[in-house]
Short mmCIF file of C-alpha atoms in Angstrom, two decimals:
data_model
loop_
_atom_site.label_atom_id
_atom_site.label_comp_id
_atom_site.label_asym_id
_atom_site.label_seq_id
_atom_site.Cartn_x
_atom_site.Cartn_y
_atom_site.Cartn_z
CA UNK A 5 79.28 -184.24 58.51
CA UNK A 6 76.53 -182.36 56.78
CA UNK A 7 77.74 -178.90 57.76
CA UNK A 8 80.74 -179.26 55.40
CA UNK A 9 78.73 -180.13 52.29
CA UNK A 10 78.18 -177.61 49.51
CA UNK A 11 75.11 -178.27 47.35
CA UNK A 12 76.10 -178.11 43.68
CA UNK A 13 72.59 -178.48 42.32
CA UNK A 14 71.23 -174.98 41.82
CA UNK A 15 74.58 -173.30 42.52
CA UNK A 16 74.99 -170.62 39.87
CA UNK A 17 78.07 -169.83 37.84
CA UNK A 18 80.48 -167.33 39.33
CA UNK A 19 81.99 -166.62 42.77
CA UNK A 20 80.58 -167.92 46.03
CA UNK A 21 81.97 -167.31 49.51
CA UNK A 22 81.69 -169.62 52.54
CA UNK A 23 83.14 -169.57 56.05
CA UNK A 24 83.47 -172.81 58.01
CA UNK A 25 84.27 -173.10 61.70
CA UNK A 26 86.16 -176.24 62.67
CA UNK A 27 85.96 -177.23 66.33
CA UNK A 28 86.32 -180.13 68.70
CA UNK A 29 83.50 -182.24 67.22
CA UNK A 30 85.15 -182.18 63.77
CA UNK A 31 88.59 -182.96 65.20
CA UNK A 32 87.27 -185.87 67.29
CA UNK A 33 85.53 -187.32 64.22
CA UNK A 34 88.92 -187.95 62.60
CA UNK A 35 90.62 -190.31 65.03
CA UNK A 36 93.87 -190.24 63.02
CA UNK A 37 94.54 -186.69 64.18
CA UNK A 38 96.62 -186.33 67.33
CA UNK A 39 94.45 -183.37 68.23
CA UNK A 40 91.00 -183.27 69.80
CA UNK A 41 90.84 -179.61 70.85
CA UNK A 42 91.19 -176.50 68.80
CA UNK A 43 89.51 -174.01 66.56
CA UNK A 44 90.20 -173.34 62.88
CA UNK A 45 88.36 -170.92 60.62
CA UNK A 46 88.28 -171.80 56.93
CA UNK A 47 87.53 -168.98 54.53
CA UNK A 48 86.55 -170.53 51.22
CA UNK A 49 86.08 -168.90 47.83
CA UNK A 50 84.43 -171.10 45.22
CA UNK A 51 84.33 -170.13 41.56
CA UNK A 52 81.93 -172.27 39.57
CA UNK A 53 82.47 -172.46 35.84
CA UNK A 54 80.64 -174.62 33.32
CA UNK A 55 83.28 -177.37 33.26
CA UNK A 56 84.99 -177.08 36.65
CA UNK A 57 84.95 -175.63 40.15
CA UNK A 58 87.96 -173.69 41.44
CA UNK A 59 88.12 -173.60 45.25
CA UNK A 60 90.54 -171.51 47.31
CA UNK A 61 90.88 -172.32 51.01
CA UNK A 62 92.43 -170.03 53.63
CA UNK A 63 92.66 -171.53 57.06
CA UNK A 64 93.77 -170.02 60.34
CA UNK A 65 93.45 -171.16 63.93
CA UNK A 66 94.98 -172.95 66.89
CA UNK A 67 95.18 -176.64 67.71
CA UNK A 68 96.07 -178.25 71.01
CA UNK A 69 98.84 -180.76 70.28
CA UNK A 70 101.11 -183.00 72.38
CA UNK A 71 104.76 -181.93 72.44
CA UNK A 72 107.06 -184.43 70.71
CA UNK A 73 109.64 -184.12 73.49
CA UNK A 74 107.72 -183.91 76.79
CA UNK A 75 104.18 -184.89 75.71
CA UNK A 76 102.71 -181.81 77.43
CA UNK A 77 99.89 -180.20 75.50
CA UNK A 78 100.45 -176.82 73.86
CA UNK A 79 98.51 -174.54 71.50
CA UNK A 80 99.97 -174.64 68.01
CA UNK A 81 98.99 -171.94 65.52
CA UNK A 82 98.00 -173.25 62.07
CA UNK A 83 97.56 -171.31 58.85
CA UNK A 84 97.64 -172.07 55.17
CA UNK A 85 96.38 -171.34 51.69
CA UNK A 86 95.25 -174.22 49.50
CA UNK A 87 93.60 -174.69 46.14
CA UNK A 88 91.41 -177.47 44.79
CA UNK A 89 90.20 -177.85 41.21
CA UNK A 90 87.11 -180.03 40.82
CA UNK A 91 86.42 -181.22 37.28
CA UNK A 92 83.42 -183.13 35.98
CA UNK A 93 83.80 -186.58 34.46
CA UNK A 94 82.42 -190.11 34.42
CA UNK A 95 83.60 -191.36 37.82
CA UNK A 96 85.41 -190.08 40.88
CA UNK A 97 89.18 -189.83 40.36
CA UNK A 98 91.95 -188.05 42.22
CA UNK A 99 94.35 -186.77 39.57
CA UNK A 100 96.70 -184.94 41.97
CA UNK A 101 96.66 -183.26 45.37
CA UNK A 102 95.01 -180.25 43.76
CA UNK A 103 92.80 -181.80 41.07
CA UNK A 104 89.89 -184.23 41.48
CA UNK A 105 87.23 -185.45 39.08
CA UNK A 106 83.67 -186.01 40.27
CA UNK A 107 80.77 -187.57 38.37
CA UNK A 108 78.92 -184.98 36.29
CA UNK A 109 75.61 -185.84 37.97
CA UNK A 110 77.01 -185.27 41.51
CA UNK A 111 74.64 -182.94 43.39
CA UNK A 112 76.87 -182.04 46.34
CA UNK A 113 80.49 -181.67 47.34
CA UNK A 114 81.62 -182.90 50.77
CA UNK A 115 84.65 -180.85 51.85
CA UNK A 116 85.26 -182.51 55.24
CA UNK A 117 88.01 -184.82 53.96
CA UNK A 118 89.83 -181.88 52.35
CA UNK A 119 89.53 -179.85 55.55
CA UNK A 120 91.03 -182.78 57.46
CA UNK A 121 93.94 -183.07 55.02
CA UNK A 122 94.67 -179.34 55.05
CA UNK A 123 94.58 -179.14 58.84
#
């Protein structure tokens, strides 16, 4: 899912802003989701520092979900604010839900798994 990758090589220090549109093709890619239709906008602010990357996610949209009681489909609004701290280290390691370590030589950051988890 190349459209959800941020190139780190050449990305300067400071604030960077990205907007990602999540649609049906993204939702269908993750078969674990009970949803295949919807639209979510993710407004992302990335602050790159010399030793870490601080990412703030704001998501808002609607997902078509099956009702737990009658199984009819309905549009469910989704919204949330999330934060991810990416530190540099030797190998990939997930320290907590909000902190991950990536190898220092990593040239890109794939955010698709985080988008999936936040949705």
